[in-house]
Short mmCIF file of C-alpha atoms in Angstrom, two decimals:
data_model
loop_
_atom_site.label_atom_id
_atom_site.label_comp_id
_atom_site.label_asym_id
_atom_site.label_seq_id
_atom_site.Cartn_x
_atom_site.Cartn_y
_atom_site.Cartn_z
CA MET L 58 0.12 0.12 -0.03
CA GLY L 59 0.95 3.77 -0.16
CA SER L 60 3.69 5.09 2.12
CA LEU L 61 3.74 8.36 3.68
CA GLN L 62 5.77 10.76 5.69
CA GLN L 63 4.56 13.56 8.27
CA GLN L 64 6.13 17.25 7.25
CA GLN L 65 5.94 19.84 9.88
CA GLY L 66 7.32 23.41 9.82
CA SER L 67 8.79 23.19 6.18
CA GLY L 68 8.10 24.41 2.72
CA ALA L 69 5.69 27.43 2.73
CA GLY L 70 6.63 28.35 6.30
CA GLY L 71 4.56 27.80 9.29
CA ASN L 72 3.25 24.38 10.82
CA ASN L 73 1.97 22.17 8.17
CA HIS L 74 0.79 18.61 8.97
CA ARG L 75 1.11 17.45 5.39
CA ILE L 76 1.34 13.71 4.73
CA VAL L 77 2.58 13.03 1.51
CA SER L 78 1.85 9.48 -0.37
CA VAL L 79 3.41 7.81 -3.15
CA ALA L 80 2.24 5.01 -5.36
CA GLU L 81 0.28 1.74 -3.72
CA THR L 82 1.81 -1.46 -3.62
CA PRO L 83 -1.01 -4.08 -2.65
CA PRO L 84 -0.09 -6.48 0.20
CA ALA L 85 -0.16 -10.25 -0.56
CA GLY L 86 -3.68 -11.79 -0.95
CA SER L 87 -5.14 -8.63 -1.77
CA ARG L 88 -7.74 -8.07 -4.66
CA GLU L 89 -5.88 -6.45 -7.76
CA PHE L 90 -7.35 -4.26 -10.47
CA ASP L 91 -5.11 -3.85 -13.68
CA GLY L 92 -2.30 -4.78 -11.53
CA LYS L 93 -2.34 -1.44 -9.70
CA ASP L 94 -5.23 -0.70 -7.31
CA TYR L 95 -7.40 -2.36 -4.63
CA VAL L 96 -10.03 -1.76 -2.62
CA LEU L 97 -11.17 -2.50 0.87
CA ALA L 98 -14.67 -1.38 2.56
CA GLU L 99 -15.23 1.94 0.37
CA LYS L 100 -18.12 3.73 0.15
CA PRO L 101 -20.09 3.85 -3.08
CA GLY L 102 -18.67 6.05 -5.42
CA TRP L 103 -21.92 8.66 -5.37
CA ARG L 104 -21.67 9.09 -1.81
CA ASN L 105 -17.80 9.79 -2.00
CA PHE L 106 -18.65 12.37 -4.47
CA LEU L 107 -21.19 13.89 -2.41
CA SER L 108 -18.54 14.36 0.52
CA TYR L 109 -16.59 16.35 -1.98
CA VAL L 110 -19.34 18.81 -3.23
CA GLY L 111 -19.32 22.51 -2.03
CA PRO L 112 -16.13 24.50 -3.15
CA GLY L 113 -16.77 24.50 -6.75
CA PHE L 114 -20.52 25.50 -6.14
CA LEU L 115 -19.14 28.16 -4.04
CA VAL L 116 -16.59 29.40 -6.42
CA SER L 117 -19.10 29.34 -9.34
CA LEU L 118 -20.97 31.87 -7.69
CA ALA L 119 -18.33 34.39 -8.90
CA TYR L 120 -19.37 33.55 -12.40
CA LEU L 121 -22.93 34.71 -11.97
CA ASP L 122 -21.95 38.12 -9.88
CA PRO L 123 -23.45 41.25 -11.16
CA GLY L 124 -20.37 41.92 -12.93
CA ASN L 125 -21.06 39.04 -15.27
CA LEU L 126 -24.67 40.26 -15.69
CA GLU L 127 -23.59 43.62 -16.62
CA THR L 128 -21.03 42.61 -19.15
CA ASP L 129 -23.06 40.10 -20.55
CA LEU L 130 -25.93 42.30 -21.14
CA GLN L 131 -23.62 45.10 -22.66
CA ALA L 132 -22.04 42.38 -25.11
CA GLY L 133 -25.31 41.19 -26.20
CA ALA L 134 -27.05 44.77 -26.81
CA ASN L 135 -23.78 45.98 -28.71
CA HIS L 136 -22.76 43.03 -30.48
CA GLY L 137 -25.52 40.40 -30.43
CA TYR L 138 -24.35 36.80 -30.45
CA GLU L 139 -20.91 37.59 -31.90
CA LEU L 140 -19.01 37.61 -28.32
CA LEU L 141 -20.75 34.25 -27.35
CA TRP L 142 -17.27 32.69 -28.16
CA VAL L 143 -15.57 34.73 -25.48
CA ILE L 144 -17.92 33.28 -22.96
CA LEU L 145 -17.06 29.50 -24.20
CA ILE L 146 -13.30 29.86 -24.19
CA GLY L 147 -13.57 31.75 -20.96
CA LEU L 148 -15.37 29.17 -19.18
CA ILE L 149 -13.63 26.16 -20.76
CA PHE L 150 -10.12 27.96 -19.46
CA ALA L 151 -11.92 28.74 -15.90
CA LEU L 152 -12.73 25.00 -15.80
CA ILE L 153 -9.21 24.20 -16.55
CA ILE L 154 -7.58 26.73 -14.06
CA GLN L 155 -10.02 26.09 -11.44
CA SER L 156 -9.25 22.55 -11.55
CA LEU L 157 -5.63 23.16 -11.41
CA ALA L 158 -6.01 25.33 -8.32
CA ALA L 159 -8.24 22.56 -6.77
CA ASN L 160 -5.33 19.85 -7.57
CA LEU L 161 -2.62 22.16 -6.19
CA GLY L 162 -4.62 22.57 -3.01
CA VAL L 163 -5.25 18.66 -2.62
CA SER L 164 -1.84 17.73 -3.69
CA THR L 165 0.52 20.03 -1.46
CA GLY L 166 -1.59 20.69 1.22
CA LYS L 167 -1.08 24.51 1.07
CA HIS L 168 -3.03 26.79 -0.82
CA LEU L 169 -1.76 29.45 -3.62
CA SER L 170 -1.14 32.26 -1.58
CA GLU L 171 1.10 30.11 0.97
CA LEU L 172 3.01 28.69 -1.81
CA CYS L 173 3.64 32.10 -3.31
CA LYS L 174 4.84 33.35 -0.02
CA ALA L 175 7.37 30.29 -0.06
CA GLU L 176 8.72 30.71 -3.37
CA TYR L 177 9.17 34.47 -4.21
CA PRO L 178 11.67 37.06 -2.44
CA MET L 179 10.06 39.50 -0.06
CA LEU L 180 9.45 42.30 -2.57
CA VAL L 181 7.78 40.02 -5.14
CA LYS L 182 5.53 38.39 -2.26
CA TYR L 183 4.64 41.83 -1.19
CA CYS L 184 3.71 43.23 -4.70
CA LEU L 185 1.69 39.84 -5.45
CA TRP L 186 0.02 40.43 -2.07
CA VAL L 187 -1.12 44.00 -3.13
CA LEU L 188 -2.16 42.91 -6.51
CA ALA L 189 -4.34 40.08 -4.99
CA GLU L 190 -5.95 42.42 -2.89
CA VAL L 191 -6.56 45.05 -5.63
CA ALA L 192 -8.30 42.07 -7.38
CA VAL L 193 -10.68 41.33 -4.57
CA ILE L 194 -11.76 45.06 -4.17
CA ALA L 195 -12.03 44.93 -8.04
CA ALA L 196 -14.39 41.96 -7.71
CA ASP L 197 -16.29 43.75 -5.06
CA ILE L 198 -17.25 46.99 -6.91
CA PRO L 199 -19.73 45.16 -9.26
CA GLU L 200 -21.26 43.41 -6.03
CA VAL L 201 -21.77 47.05 -4.15
CA ILE L 202 -23.24 48.70 -7.47
CA GLY L 203 -25.23 45.53 -8.25
CA THR L 204 -26.95 45.70 -4.64
CA ALA L 205 -27.32 49.47 -5.15
CA PHE L 206 -28.89 49.04 -8.31
CA ALA L 207 -31.57 46.12 -6.66
CA LEU L 208 -32.28 48.59 -3.86
CA ASN L 209 -32.88 51.46 -6.48
CA ILE L 210 -35.42 49.27 -8.23
CA LEU L 211 -36.98 47.84 -4.85
CA PHE L 212 -37.38 50.96 -3.07
CA HIS L 213 -36.47 53.89 -5.58
CA ILE L 214 -33.46 55.25 -3.58
CA PRO L 215 -30.79 57.08 -5.28
CA VAL L 216 -28.05 54.76 -6.16
CA TRP L 217 -25.43 56.52 -4.23
CA VAL L 218 -27.66 56.15 -1.13
CA GLY L 219 -27.91 52.36 -2.08
CA VAL L 220 -23.87 52.20 -2.45
CA LEU L 221 -23.88 53.35 1.38
CA CYS L 222 -26.46 50.92 2.29
CA THR L 223 -24.29 48.13 1.04
CA GLY L 224 -22.05 48.47 4.13
CA CYS L 225 -25.12 47.72 6.38
CA SER L 226 -25.73 44.53 4.28
CA THR L 227 -22.42 43.41 4.91
CA LEU L 228 -23.16 43.50 8.99
CA LEU L 229 -26.76 41.81 8.08
CA LEU L 230 -25.44 39.32 5.97
CA ILE L 231 -22.67 38.07 8.72
CA GLY L 232 -25.36 38.40 11.39
CA LEU L 233 -27.82 36.03 9.42
CA GLN L 234 -24.62 33.44 8.88
CA LYS L 235 -24.82 32.84 12.57
CA TYR L 236 -28.24 31.53 12.44
CA GLY L 237 -27.40 28.88 9.55
CA VAL L 238 -24.98 29.75 7.05
CA ARG L 239 -25.99 26.68 5.01
CA LYS L 240 -29.83 27.82 4.79
CA LEU L 241 -28.64 31.20 3.82
CA GLU L 242 -26.46 30.13 1.01
CA LEU L 243 -29.21 27.50 -0.06
CA LEU L 244 -31.73 30.69 -0.05
CA ILE L 245 -29.34 32.92 -2.14
CA ALA L 246 -28.83 30.08 -4.43
CA ILE L 247 -32.26 29.66 -5.19
CA LEU L 248 -32.89 33.46 -5.70
CA VAL L 249 -29.83 33.62 -8.12
CA PHE L 250 -31.34 30.34 -10.20
CA ILE L 251 -34.75 32.27 -10.28
CA MET L 252 -32.93 35.06 -12.45
CA ALA L 253 -31.53 32.07 -14.36
CA ALA L 254 -35.14 30.66 -14.80
CA CYS L 255 -36.22 34.25 -15.85
CA PHE L 256 -33.90 34.34 -18.69
CA PHE L 257 -34.48 30.96 -19.91
CA GLY L 258 -37.98 31.77 -19.96
CA GLU L 259 -37.40 34.87 -21.99
CA LEU L 260 -34.99 32.76 -24.24
CA SER L 261 -37.76 30.47 -25.24
CA TYR L 262 -40.11 33.45 -25.51
CA VAL L 263 -37.89 35.67 -28.08
CA LYS L 264 -36.50 32.43 -29.67
CA PRO L 265 -33.05 33.68 -30.82
CA PRO L 266 -31.91 32.10 -34.30
CA ALA L 267 -30.06 28.97 -33.06
CA THR L 268 -27.53 29.48 -36.14
CA LYS L 269 -26.43 32.86 -35.27
CA VAL L 270 -26.29 31.56 -31.78
CA ILE L 271 -23.93 28.77 -32.90
CA LYS L 272 -21.98 30.63 -35.08
CA GLY L 273 -21.20 33.61 -32.40
CA MET L 274 -20.40 30.44 -30.11
CA PHE L 275 -17.95 28.87 -32.21
CA ILE L 276 -16.68 31.18 -34.50
CA PRO L 277 -14.41 34.06 -33.02
CA LYS L 278 -15.44 37.64 -34.31
CA LEU L 279 -14.49 41.06 -32.97
CA SER L 280 -16.23 43.52 -35.31
CA GLY L 281 -16.77 47.34 -33.91
CA LYS L 282 -14.75 49.61 -32.35
CA SER L 283 -15.74 48.69 -28.63
CA ALA L 284 -15.54 44.83 -29.28
CA THR L 285 -12.21 44.11 -27.95
CA GLY L 286 -12.74 46.25 -24.71
CA ASP L 287 -16.07 44.29 -24.23
CA ALA L 288 -14.43 40.90 -24.94
CA ILE L 289 -11.83 41.65 -22.52
CA ALA L 290 -14.27 42.73 -19.94
CA LEU L 291 -16.04 39.38 -20.43
CA LEU L 292 -12.72 37.53 -19.96
CA GLY L 293 -12.10 39.74 -16.83
CA ALA L 294 -15.58 38.89 -15.32
CA LEU L 295 -15.41 35.33 -15.92
CA VAL L 296 -11.87 34.54 -15.09
CA MET L 297 -11.14 36.22 -11.88
CA PRO L 298 -7.63 35.91 -10.14
CA HIS L 299 -9.11 36.06 -6.40
CA ASN L 300 -10.98 32.86 -7.27
CA LEU L 301 -7.63 30.57 -7.92
CA PHE L 302 -6.63 31.55 -4.29
CA LEU L 303 -10.07 30.83 -3.06
CA HIS L 304 -10.59 27.47 -4.89
CA SER L 305 -7.19 26.26 -3.74
CA ALA L 306 -7.80 26.99 0.06
CA LEU L 307 -11.55 25.44 -0.02
CA VAL L 308 -10.48 22.14 -1.01
CA LEU L 309 -8.57 21.98 2.24
CA SER L 310 -11.74 21.99 4.34
CA ARG L 311 -12.38 18.27 2.83
CA LYS L 312 -10.91 15.09 4.36
CA ILE L 313 -9.22 13.37 1.69
CA PRO L 314 -7.50 9.77 2.22
CA ASN L 315 -3.90 9.69 2.53
CA SER L 316 -3.12 7.63 -0.60
CA VAL L 317 -2.13 8.29 -4.19
CA ARG L 318 -5.50 7.07 -5.15
CA GLY L 319 -7.50 9.16 -2.45
CA ILE L 320 -5.48 12.36 -3.76
CA ASN L 321 -6.37 11.30 -7.45
CA ASP L 322 -10.31 10.77 -6.60
CA ALA L 323 -10.56 13.91 -4.94
CA CYS L 324 -8.96 15.77 -7.91
CA ARG L 325 -11.36 13.90 -10.23
CA TYR L 326 -14.49 14.65 -7.99
CA PHE L 327 -13.50 18.39 -7.73
CA LEU L 328 -13.12 18.18 -11.37
CA ILE L 329 -16.68 16.82 -11.91
CA GLU L 330 -18.48 19.07 -9.28
CA SER L 331 -16.32 22.27 -11.10
CA GLY L 332 -17.58 20.94 -14.55
CA PHE L 333 -21.24 20.93 -13.49
CA ALA L 334 -21.24 24.10 -11.59
CA LEU L 335 -19.42 26.04 -14.47
CA PHE L 336 -21.59 24.27 -17.07
CA VAL L 337 -24.57 25.85 -15.32
CA ALA L 338 -22.88 29.26 -15.22
CA PHE L 339 -21.98 29.03 -18.76
CA LEU L 340 -25.85 28.48 -19.92
CA ILE L 341 -26.77 31.22 -17.35
CA ASN L 342 -24.43 33.73 -19.22
CA VAL L 343 -25.14 32.62 -22.40
CA ALA L 344 -29.01 32.86 -22.05
CA VAL L 345 -28.13 36.41 -20.70
CA VAL L 346 -26.12 37.30 -23.80
CA SER L 347 -28.83 35.96 -26.23
CA VAL L 348 -31.79 37.48 -24.44
CA SER L 349 -30.13 40.89 -24.68
CA GLY L 350 -28.89 40.71 -28.29
CA THR L 351 -32.31 39.31 -29.20
CA VAL L 352 -34.60 42.02 -27.71
CA CYS L 353 -32.10 44.65 -28.63
CA SER L 354 -31.78 43.89 -31.99
CA ALA L 355 -35.49 43.34 -32.71
CA ASP L 356 -37.12 45.25 -35.70
CA ASN L 357 -40.22 46.24 -33.58
CA LEU L 358 -38.26 47.68 -30.72
CA SER L 359 -39.98 50.71 -28.92
CA SER L 360 -38.31 53.80 -28.89
CA GLU L 361 -38.35 53.46 -25.07
CA ASN L 362 -36.67 50.06 -25.09
CA LYS L 363 -34.14 51.11 -27.69
CA ASP L 364 -32.97 53.96 -25.45
CA HIS L 365 -32.33 51.41 -23.03
CA CYS L 366 -30.50 49.31 -25.28
CA ASP L 367 -28.19 51.94 -26.28
CA ASP L 368 -27.10 52.52 -22.67
CA LEU L 369 -28.17 49.32 -20.91
CA THR L 370 -27.09 48.88 -17.53
CA LEU L 371 -27.95 46.49 -14.30
CA ASN L 372 -30.53 49.32 -13.26
CA SER L 373 -32.53 49.23 -16.54
CA ALA L 374 -32.25 45.61 -17.63
CA SER L 375 -35.44 44.70 -16.10
CA PHE L 376 -37.39 45.23 -19.30
CA LEU L 377 -35.72 42.56 -20.79
CA LEU L 378 -38.01 40.01 -18.73
CA LYS L 379 -41.25 41.51 -19.28
CA ASN L 380 -42.52 39.24 -21.74
CA VAL L 381 -42.15 36.43 -19.26
CA LEU L 382 -42.98 38.16 -15.95
CA GLY L 383 -44.97 41.26 -16.88
CA ARG L 384 -45.38 43.88 -14.09
CA SER L 385 -43.49 41.87 -11.64
CA SER L 386 -40.43 41.57 -13.99
CA SER L 387 -38.59 44.31 -12.04
CA THR L 388 -39.15 43.22 -8.67
CA VAL L 389 -38.27 39.76 -9.33
CA TYR L 390 -35.25 40.93 -11.07
CA ALA L 391 -34.26 43.19 -8.29
CA ILE L 392 -34.58 40.50 -5.80
CA ALA L 393 -32.48 37.92 -7.70
CA LEU L 394 -29.89 40.89 -8.41
CA LEU L 395 -29.73 41.70 -4.67
CA ALA L 396 -29.09 37.83 -3.80
CA SER L 397 -26.36 37.75 -6.76
CA GLY L 398 -24.40 40.43 -5.28
CA GLN L 399 -24.74 39.20 -1.71
CA SER L 400 -23.87 35.90 -2.40
CA SER L 401 -20.82 36.97 -4.33
CA THR L 402 -19.87 38.66 -1.44
CA ILE L 403 -19.35 35.53 0.72
CA THR L 404 -16.74 34.49 -2.00
CA GLY L 405 -14.83 37.54 -1.92
CA THR L 406 -14.60 37.80 1.70
CA TYR L 407 -13.27 34.28 1.93
CA ALA L 408 -10.65 34.91 -0.97
CA GLY L 409 -9.53 38.07 0.72
CA GLN L 410 -8.98 35.97 4.34
CA PHE L 411 -7.07 33.24 2.63
CA ILE L 412 -4.87 35.69 0.33
CA MET L 413 -4.13 37.73 3.94
CA GLN L 414 -3.42 34.72 5.66
CA GLY L 415 -1.25 33.15 3.12
CA PHE L 416 0.89 35.99 2.17
CA LEU L 417 1.14 37.85 5.65
CA ASP L 418 0.19 34.84 8.17
CA LEU L 419 -2.54 37.43 9.49
CA LYS L 420 -6.08 36.06 9.90
CA MET L 421 -8.80 38.43 10.21
CA ARG L 422 -12.29 38.18 11.61
CA LYS L 423 -14.66 37.60 8.73
CA TRP L 424 -17.04 40.42 9.55
CA ILE L 425 -14.09 42.89 9.86
CA ARG L 426 -12.38 41.66 6.57
CA ASN L 427 -15.57 42.07 4.92
CA LEU L 428 -16.49 45.28 5.93
CA MET L 429 -13.21 46.73 5.55
CA THR L 430 -13.03 45.50 1.85
CA ARG L 431 -16.33 46.91 1.28
CA CYS L 432 -15.52 50.23 2.38
CA ILE L 433 -12.82 50.38 0.08
CA ALA L 434 -14.83 49.23 -2.58
CA ILE L 435 -17.55 51.67 -1.84
CA THR L 436 -15.46 54.82 -2.10
CA PRO L 437 -15.07 54.71 -5.90
CA SER L 438 -18.36 53.56 -6.54
CA LEU L 439 -20.09 56.24 -4.09
CA ILE L 440 -17.90 58.90 -6.06
CA VAL L 441 -18.87 57.54 -9.49
CA SER L 442 -22.51 57.09 -8.68
CA ILE L 443 -22.71 60.62 -7.26
CA ILE L 444 -21.42 62.27 -10.24
CA GLY L 445 -22.31 59.97 -13.22
CA GLY L 446 -25.55 58.29 -11.73
CA SER L 447 -26.64 54.95 -13.10
CA SER L 448 -24.50 54.91 -16.34
CA GLY L 449 -21.31 55.99 -14.61
CA ALA L 450 -21.83 53.06 -12.23
CA GLY L 451 -22.42 50.70 -15.03
CA ARG L 452 -19.40 51.86 -16.71
CA LEU L 453 -17.45 51.44 -13.30
CA ILE L 454 -18.46 47.68 -13.48
CA ILE L 455 -16.86 47.28 -16.94
CA ILE L 456 -13.69 49.17 -15.59
CA ALA L 457 -13.37 46.82 -12.80
CA SER L 458 -13.82 43.74 -15.12
CA MET L 459 -10.94 44.95 -17.10
CA ILE L 460 -8.98 45.45 -13.93
CA LEU L 461 -9.60 41.65 -13.29
CA SER L 462 -8.40 40.56 -16.77
CA PHE L 463 -5.19 42.73 -16.23
CA GLU L 464 -4.44 41.22 -13.04
CA LEU L 465 -5.03 37.74 -13.93
CA PRO L 466 -1.42 37.11 -15.04
CA PHE L 467 -0.24 37.65 -11.72
CA ALA L 468 -1.91 34.74 -10.26
CA LEU L 469 -2.40 32.60 -13.08
CA ILE L 470 1.33 32.29 -13.86
CA PRO L 471 2.36 31.20 -10.47
CA LEU L 472 -0.52 28.61 -10.45
CA LEU L 473 0.62 27.26 -13.81
CA LYS L 474 4.17 27.03 -12.89
CA PHE L 475 3.31 25.55 -9.28
CA SER L 476 0.97 22.99 -10.70
CA SER L 477 3.62 21.72 -13.39
CA SER L 478 6.39 21.84 -11.07
CA SER L 479 7.82 18.64 -9.55
CA THR L 480 9.17 20.55 -6.66
CA LYS L 481 5.54 21.37 -5.68
CA MET L 482 3.46 18.62 -6.59
CA GLY L 483 6.03 15.77 -6.77
CA PRO L 484 4.24 12.97 -8.90
CA HIS L 485 1.08 14.60 -9.20
CA LYS L 486 2.18 17.66 -11.35
CA ASN L 487 0.22 18.43 -14.62
CA SER L 488 0.80 16.21 -17.71
CA ILE L 489 2.37 17.48 -20.71
CA TYR L 490 -0.91 17.85 -22.51
CA ILE L 491 -2.40 19.78 -19.55
CA ILE L 492 0.75 21.94 -19.60
CA VAL L 493 0.50 22.73 -23.32
CA VAL L 494 -3.13 23.69 -23.26
CA SER L 495 -3.28 25.59 -20.08
CA TRP L 496 -0.16 27.65 -21.11
CA ILE L 497 -1.49 28.34 -24.60
CA LEU L 498 -5.16 29.70 -23.24
CA GLY L 499 -2.91 31.49 -20.59
CA LEU L 500 -0.46 33.27 -23.08
CA GLY L 501 -3.39 33.84 -25.31
CA ILE L 502 -5.40 35.78 -22.42
CA ILE L 503 -2.29 37.71 -21.45
CA GLY L 504 -1.18 38.32 -24.93
CA ILE L 505 -4.87 40.00 -25.53
CA ASN L 506 -4.45 41.89 -22.47
CA VAL L 507 -0.98 43.50 -23.39
CA TYR L 508 -2.10 44.13 -26.95
CA TYR L 509 -5.27 46.04 -25.81
CA LEU L 510 -3.40 47.88 -23.01
CA ILE L 511 -1.02 49.07 -25.54
CA THR L 512 -3.28 49.71 -28.61
CA GLY L 513 -6.03 51.39 -26.63
CA PHE L 514 -3.69 53.88 -24.73
CA VAL L 515 -1.73 54.84 -28.15
CA ASP L 516 -5.45 55.32 -29.79
CA TRP L 517 -6.48 57.47 -26.82
CA LEU L 518 -3.33 59.52 -26.87
CA MET L 519 -4.11 60.45 -30.64
CA HIS L 520 -7.61 61.32 -30.47
CA ASN L 521 -7.90 63.07 -26.98
CA SER L 522 -8.43 66.70 -26.84
CA LEU L 523 -5.44 67.42 -24.39
CA PRO L 524 -2.86 69.68 -25.27
CA LYS L 525 0.26 68.16 -26.69
CA VAL L 526 2.01 68.93 -23.50
CA GLY L 527 -0.21 67.08 -21.44
CA ASN L 528 -0.17 63.91 -24.03
CA VAL L 529 3.41 63.86 -23.74
CA PHE L 530 3.49 63.99 -19.78
CA ILE L 531 0.97 61.32 -19.54
CA GLY L 532 2.95 59.23 -22.12
CA MET L 533 5.96 59.69 -19.85
CA ILE L 534 4.24 58.23 -16.88
CA VAL L 535 1.98 55.50 -18.48
CA PHE L 536 4.84 53.77 -20.93
CA PRO L 537 7.11 53.15 -18.22
CA LEU L 538 4.30 51.59 -16.50
CA MET L 539 3.34 49.47 -19.13
CA GLY L 540 7.07 48.22 -19.37
CA VAL L 541 7.06 47.49 -15.90
CA TYR L 542 3.75 45.57 -16.34
CA VAL L 543 5.13 43.32 -19.19
CA VAL L 544 8.66 42.86 -17.48
CA SER L 545 6.85 41.73 -14.26
CA VAL L 546 4.76 39.14 -16.59
CA ILE L 547 8.03 37.87 -18.02
CA TYR L 548 9.79 37.88 -14.83
CA LEU L 549 7.19 35.42 -13.45
CA MET L 550 7.28 33.29 -16.62
CA PHE L 551 10.74 32.52 -16.57
CA ARG L 552 12.02 32.50 -13.06
CA LYS L 553 12.55 29.02 -11.99
CA ASP L 554 11.21 27.72 -8.85
CA LYS L 555 13.78 27.38 -6.14
CA VAL L 556 12.14 26.15 -3.04
CA VAL L 557 11.13 22.37 -2.81
CA THR L 558 7.82 21.77 -0.76
CA PHE L 559 7.44 18.26 -1.99
CA ILE L 560 9.15 15.97 0.47
CA GLU L 561 10.12 12.15 -0.86
CA PRO L 562 8.28 9.84 1.37
CA THR L 563 9.35 7.09 3.30
CA LYS L 564 8.12 3.72 3.19
CA LEU L 565 5.93 2.22 5.87
CA ASP L 566 4.70 -1.41 6.06
CA PRO L 567 1.98 -2.01 3.49
CA VAL L 568 -0.43 -3.72 5.81
CA ALA L 569 -0.24 -1.08 8.47
CA GLN L 570 -0.65 1.38 5.63
CA THR L 571 -3.95 -0.53 4.53
CA ARG L 572 -5.33 -0.53 8.03
CA MET L 573 -4.63 3.21 8.46
CA GLU L 574 -6.43 3.92 5.11
CA ASN L 575 -9.43 2.05 6.25
CA GLY L 576 -9.71 4.09 9.69
CA HIS L 577 -8.30 1.33 11.79
CA GLU L 578 -5.84 2.29 14.86
CA GLU L 579 -2.50 0.57 14.79
CA GLU L 580 -0.79 -0.87 17.47
CA GLY L 581 1.35 1.56 19.64
CA GLY L 582 -1.25 4.52 19.13
CA LEU L 583 -0.54 5.62 15.67
CA GLU L 584 -3.91 6.82 14.24
CA MET L 585 -4.65 7.50 10.61
CA GLU L 586 -5.64 11.09 9.78
CA HIS L 587 -7.41 12.32 6.67
CA VAL L 588 -4.91 14.37 4.48
CA PRO L 589 -4.40 17.19 3.39
CA TYR L 590 -6.73 18.54 5.83
CA ARG L 591 -6.11 21.72 7.50
CA GLU L 592 -7.74 22.52 11.02
CA ASP L 593 -7.40 26.47 10.29
CA LEU L 594 -9.67 26.12 7.42
CA ALA L 595 -12.22 23.54 8.94
CA ASP L 596 -14.39 26.47 9.75
CA ILE L 597 -15.62 27.31 6.49
CA PRO L 598 -19.50 27.09 6.48
CA LEU L 599 -19.56 24.28 3.57
CA PRO L 600 -21.21 20.78 4.00
CA HIS L 601 -18.61 18.26 5.00
#
């Protein structure tokens, strides 16, 4: 059977009760399968799978947040079905990297921020920490504005007042968690899927042309002046850097058998769970884009709805559902939008906690962390909503999504390198096929970001109304920052991993290992523990 070794206080710093396993060798007389594995008194596969359900669905809430809805609505209104291929590629890529993040946590016993702290020099470590915190704040801005829009629709209060109210909603959410967070999360999920049902119902009513939908999904096309910007905003809303830190930590709240087969099974179950959750998210995003594109491109569109489509925001999108819900469309839409923003708050809070804990060894109370992040996110949202109103707040969501897209390389590159490194993963590192596919997709997104960053800024310099002296001054500041961005990405890509966190295990008696894997206590008091299992992450309110 497998062999294992206890690792303490090594690798990423701090105490890490990680038991590393190697390939199993069946003892004499055991039942063999394909000459490799054997099974002794295991639970049925579906019951095993259910014990791992949770992290993927919580992570998938981030793909249904107000930022996604805003970018989906605008992509459909501005470009019809042409950008559906971005959603398809984005969620395929999201499935790959979320699975890599889960595998990293399962195989190493540490989450991504802890491994970054162990691997990189102090300056790089703190820069990555700041960028990760900025990503959490950028992801929280759409949640703040989405909640404010929902309150505006329900109670007709100004958007800026709704932004201020979101600080109170944070305290309310934390208070409700004490009375049963699982029931609260179930309620939120039901409300979010009410919105999904509404858009699916509207989709069946407006009946978008299937050929155009399929063509938009599988034929890449960027036509129109704002197409590239909208595509990057879609990617930024779909593939979020803080989700990588989150997923690699959430899986550590599960008890996993300490064998190679146990780790491989856990990775497979997390992949299945993430695949199902992200497929549902994909269908919802496609439905939102298709409904928006069909309604806004209709020949019999009224002048009022045409004005809405020309400047479509979360605050004005309820008219898209009138065919299904009639007068109640705005109320149901607002309730679901409110639930979407508040459920996404949970993922942002946990992601911020894990980032701070991993990089700084600092653990903060969840309500303090949530309130602090929300207050920082409120500031730009409040200023923009006061000056620009609903349309300005809607544009801020697009800007926040683009910030997330530009931030992505600083979480993605460490993940790709660590999950493909034998110094971090040992025998569980990525196969050559996964390495090639993930790096091609990753470099493609990074290349798009750099291209848009340079061409967009140059285009703005050429067509703005500022005097030449002002343009020169701005160029002297921005172009060096672009150079720093590109050099930083290249540094992360080509820097060789130096810190070994994987420890080669020593072998134990196979029969003893078999008994331990099946939960028996050995002579001498040695008791089997499920690994990788983190006591400091065990209080995550997910079903065990």
